[in-house]
CSV table of C-alpha atoms in Angstrom, one decimal:
chain,number,residue,atom,x,y,z
P,9,MET,CA,-0.1,0.0,-0.1
P,10,LEU,CA,2.7,2.4,0.8
P,11,GLY,CA,5.2,1.2,-1.7
P,12,TRP,CA,5.8,4.5,-3.1
P,13,LEU,CA,7.6,5.5,0.2
P,14,PHE,CA,10.4,2.9,-0.5
P,15,LYS,CA,11.2,3.7,-4.1
P,16,SER,CA,11.4,7.4,-3.7
P,17,ASP,CA,14.2,9.9,-4.2
P,18,LYS,CA,15.5,10.4,-0.8
P,19,VAL,CA,16.6,14.1,-1.4
P,20,LEU,CA,13.1,14.9,-2.5
P,21,ASP,CA,11.6,12.9,0.4
P,22,GLY,CA,13.6,14.9,2.7
P,23,ILE,CA,12.5,18.2,1.1
P,24,ALA,CA,8.9,17.2,1.0
P,25,ALA,CA,9.1,16.1,4.7
P,26,ASP,CA,10.5,19.6,5.7
P,27,ILE,CA,7.9,21.3,3.8
P,28,TYR,CA,5.0,19.3,5.1
P,29,GLY,CA,6.4,19.7,8.7
P,30,ALA,CA,6.3,23.6,7.9
P,31,ILE,CA,2.8,23.5,6.5
P,32,VAL,CA,1.5,21.7,9.5
P,33,ALA,CA,3.4,24.0,11.7
P,34,ARG,CA,1.7,27.1,10.1
P,35,ALA,CA,-1.7,25.3,10.2
P,36,ARG,CA,-1.2,24.7,13.9
P,37,ASN,CA,-0.4,28.3,14.9
P,38,ARG,CA,-2.2,29.1,18.0
P,39,THR,CA,-3.2,32.5,16.8
P,40,ILE,CA,-5.3,31.0,14.1
P,41,TYR,CA,-7.5,29.4,16.7
P,42,ALA,CA,-7.3,32.1,19.4
P,43,ASP,CA,-7.8,35.2,17.1
P,44,LEU,CA,-9.4,34.1,14.0
P,45,GLY,CA,-12.3,32.0,15.3
P,46,VAL,CA,-11.1,28.7,14.3
P,47,PRO,CA,-12.4,26.0,16.6
P,48,ASP,CA,-9.4,24.5,18.4
P,49,THR,CA,-10.6,20.9,17.8
P,50,VAL,CA,-9.6,17.8,15.8
P,51,ALA,CA,-12.0,19.0,13.1
P,52,GLY,CA,-10.8,22.6,13.1
P,53,ARG,CA,-7.1,21.5,12.9
P,54,PHE,CA,-8.0,19.2,10.0
P,55,GLU,CA,-9.7,22.2,8.2
P,56,MET,CA,-6.6,24.4,8.7
P,57,ILE,CA,-4.2,21.6,7.5
P,58,VAL,CA,-6.4,21.3,4.4
P,59,LEU,CA,-6.5,25.1,3.7
P,60,HIS,CA,-2.8,25.3,3.9
P,61,MET,CA,-2.3,22.2,1.9
P,62,VAL,CA,-4.8,23.6,-0.8
P,63,VAL,CA,-2.8,26.8,-1.2
P,64,ALA,CA,0.6,25.0,-1.2
P,65,MET,CA,-0.7,22.4,-3.7
P,66,GLU,CA,-2.1,25.2,-6.0
P,67,ARG,CA,1.4,26.6,-6.0
P,68,PHE,CA,3.2,23.3,-6.5
P,69,GLY,CA,1.0,22.7,-9.5
P,70,SER,CA,2.1,25.7,-11.3
P,71,GLY,CA,5.8,25.0,-10.4
P,72,THR,CA,8.8,23.4,-12.2
P,73,PRO,CA,8.7,19.7,-12.8
P,74,ARG,CA,10.7,19.1,-9.8
P,75,GLU,CA,8.5,21.3,-7.6
P,76,ARG,CA,5.4,19.3,-8.9
P,77,ASP,CA,7.4,16.1,-7.8
P,78,VAL,CA,8.0,17.7,-4.4
P,79,GLY,CA,4.2,18.7,-4.3
P,80,GLN,CA,3.3,15.1,-5.1
P,81,ARG,CA,5.4,13.9,-2.2
P,82,VAL,CA,4.1,16.5,0.2
P,83,PHE,CA,0.6,15.4,-0.7
P,84,GLU,CA,1.5,11.7,0.0
P,85,LEU,CA,3.0,12.7,3.4
P,86,PHE,CA,-0.3,14.5,4.1
P,87,CYS,CA,-2.3,11.2,3.3
P,88,THR,CA,0.1,9.1,5.3
P,89,ASP,CA,-0.3,11.6,8.2
P,90,MET,CA,-4.2,11.4,7.8
P,91,ASP,CA,-3.9,7.5,7.9
P,92,HIS,CA,-1.8,7.7,11.1
P,93,SER,CA,-4.1,10.1,12.8
P,94,LEU,CA,-7.1,7.9,12.0
P,95,ARG,CA,-5.3,5.0,13.4
P,96,GLU,CA,-4.6,6.9,16.7
P,97,PHE,CA,-8.3,7.5,16.9
P,98,GLY,CA,-8.8,3.7,16.8
P,99,VAL,CA,-9.8,3.2,13.3
P,100,GLY,CA,-9.2,-0.4,12.4
P,101,ASP,CA,-8.0,-1.9,9.1
P,102,THR,CA,-11.4,-3.1,8.2
P,103,VAL,CA,-12.7,0.4,7.7
P,104,MET,CA,-9.6,2.3,7.0
P,105,GLY,CA,-10.1,2.2,3.2
P,106,ALA,CA,-13.6,3.6,3.4
P,107,ARG,CA,-12.5,6.3,6.0
P,108,MET,CA,-9.5,7.3,3.8
P,109,LYS,CA,-11.7,7.4,0.8
P,110,LYS,CA,-14.2,9.7,2.6
P,111,MET,CA,-11.2,11.9,3.9
P,112,ALA,CA,-9.9,12.2,0.2
P,113,GLU,CA,-13.3,13.2,-1.0
P,114,GLY,CA,-13.5,15.7,1.6
P,115,PHE,CA,-10.1,17.1,0.7
P,116,TYR,CA,-10.8,17.3,-3.0
P,117,GLY,CA,-14.3,19.0,-2.4
P,118,ARG,CA,-12.6,21.5,-0.2
P,119,SER,CA,-9.8,22.0,-2.5
P,120,ALA,CA,-12.3,22.9,-5.3
P,121,ALA,CA,-14.3,25.2,-3.1
P,122,TYR,CA,-11.3,27.0,-1.5
P,123,THR,CA,-9.5,27.4,-4.9
P,124,ASP,CA,-12.6,28.8,-6.5
P,125,ALA,CA,-13.4,31.1,-3.6
P,126,LEU,CA,-9.9,32.4,-3.2
P,127,ALA,CA,-9.5,32.9,-6.9
P,128,SER,CA,-12.8,35.1,-6.9
P,129,ALA,CA,-11.0,37.5,-4.3
P,130,ASN,CA,-14.6,37.7,-2.8
P,131,ARG,CA,-13.9,37.9,1.0
P,132,ASP,CA,-17.6,37.3,1.9
P,133,GLU,CA,-17.9,34.2,-0.4
P,134,LEU,CA,-14.6,32.7,1.0
P,135,ALA,CA,-15.8,33.3,4.6
P,136,VAL,CA,-19.0,31.3,3.8
P,137,VAL,CA,-17.1,28.5,2.2
P,138,LEU,CA,-14.6,28.4,5.2
P,139,GLY,CA,-17.5,28.5,7.6
P,140,ARG,CA,-19.4,25.6,5.9
P,141,ASN,CA,-16.4,23.3,6.8
P,142,LEU,CA,-15.5,24.9,10.1
P,143,TYR,CA,-19.0,25.0,11.5
P,144,PRO,CA,-21.0,22.1,9.7
P,145,GLY,CA,-24.8,22.5,10.0
P,146,GLN,CA,-24.7,25.9,11.6
P,147,GLU,CA,-24.9,28.1,8.3
P,148,ARG,CA,-22.3,30.4,9.9
P,149,ALA,CA,-19.5,32.3,8.0
P,150,ALA,CA,-16.1,32.2,9.2
P,151,ASP,CA,-14.4,35.4,10.7
P,152,LYS,CA,-13.6,37.6,7.7
P,153,ARG,CA,-10.2,38.0,9.2
P,154,LEU,CA,-9.7,34.2,8.4
P,155,SER,CA,-10.7,35.0,4.9
P,156,ASP,CA,-8.1,37.6,4.8
P,157,TYR,CA,-5.6,35.4,6.4
P,158,ALA,CA,-6.3,32.7,3.7
P,159,THR,CA,-6.1,35.3,0.8
P,160,ALA,CA,-2.7,36.5,2.1
P,161,LEU,CA,-1.4,33.0,2.6
P,162,ARG,CA,-2.3,32.1,-1.1
P,163,ALA,CA,-0.6,35.3,-2.3
P,164,ARG,CA,2.5,34.5,-0.4
P,165,PHE,CA,2.5,31.0,-1.7
P,166,ILE,CA,2.1,32.1,-5.3
P,167,ALA,CA,4.9,34.7,-4.8
P,168,VAL,CA,7.5,32.0,-4.0
P,169,GLU,CA,9.9,32.2,-7.0
P,170,ARG,CA,10.3,29.2,-9.2
P,171,GLY,CA,12.7,26.5,-8.1
P,172,ARG,CA,12.7,27.8,-4.5
P,173,PHE,CA,10.8,24.9,-3.0
P,174,GLU,CA,13.6,22.6,-3.9
P,175,SER,CA,15.4,24.2,-1.0
P,176,GLY,CA,12.9,22.8,1.6
P,177,ALA,CA,11.1,24.2,4.5
P,178,GLU,CA,12.7,27.8,4.4
P,179,ALA,CA,10.7,28.3,1.2
P,180,VAL,CA,7.3,27.9,3.0
P,181,PRO,CA,6.0,31.5,3.4
P,182,ALA,CA,5.7,32.8,6.8
P,183,ALA,CA,2.3,33.3,8.3
P,184,PRO,CA,0.5,36.5,7.0
P,185,ASP,CA,0.7,39.7,9.2
P,186,GLY,CA,-1.0,39.6,12.4
P,187,VAL,CA,-0.5,35.8,12.8
P,188,ALA,CA,2.9,34.9,14.3
């Protein structure tokens, strides 16, 4: 199942691991939860990792062939991390495939929604899309400062010069202003 881990380019694997670690660190920044209204829950943390992954994957997709390879490995690490997280919550092998499929569908659905809302540059639309995932069933928009954060984060990822991600975690942009 995880055979791709054993036939990888070790340099790219190391770069991808550094980048994924930096993305997760940005997504777990306490200020996002304390100041931007994101629930500090397992679901809230998942949503922030997904948001950060979406903007990173958009940038990787428009990068050099090597950056696209790094991006693919970052995504594989994300999937492996989600698999490990589910196992920590006690999900067994018999249902793991179904859970991972549901998680993948959720990621791709969010990816499409976030990418469209970010591309529209409509702060209110983005707040609604983020709120739909952060507060399921509540018909509540996210704090507009979270929309601003997501928009600024995307702009920072897009601004990373071509080839820069090949250097690893230091290429992952810092959090937008107002979020340490």
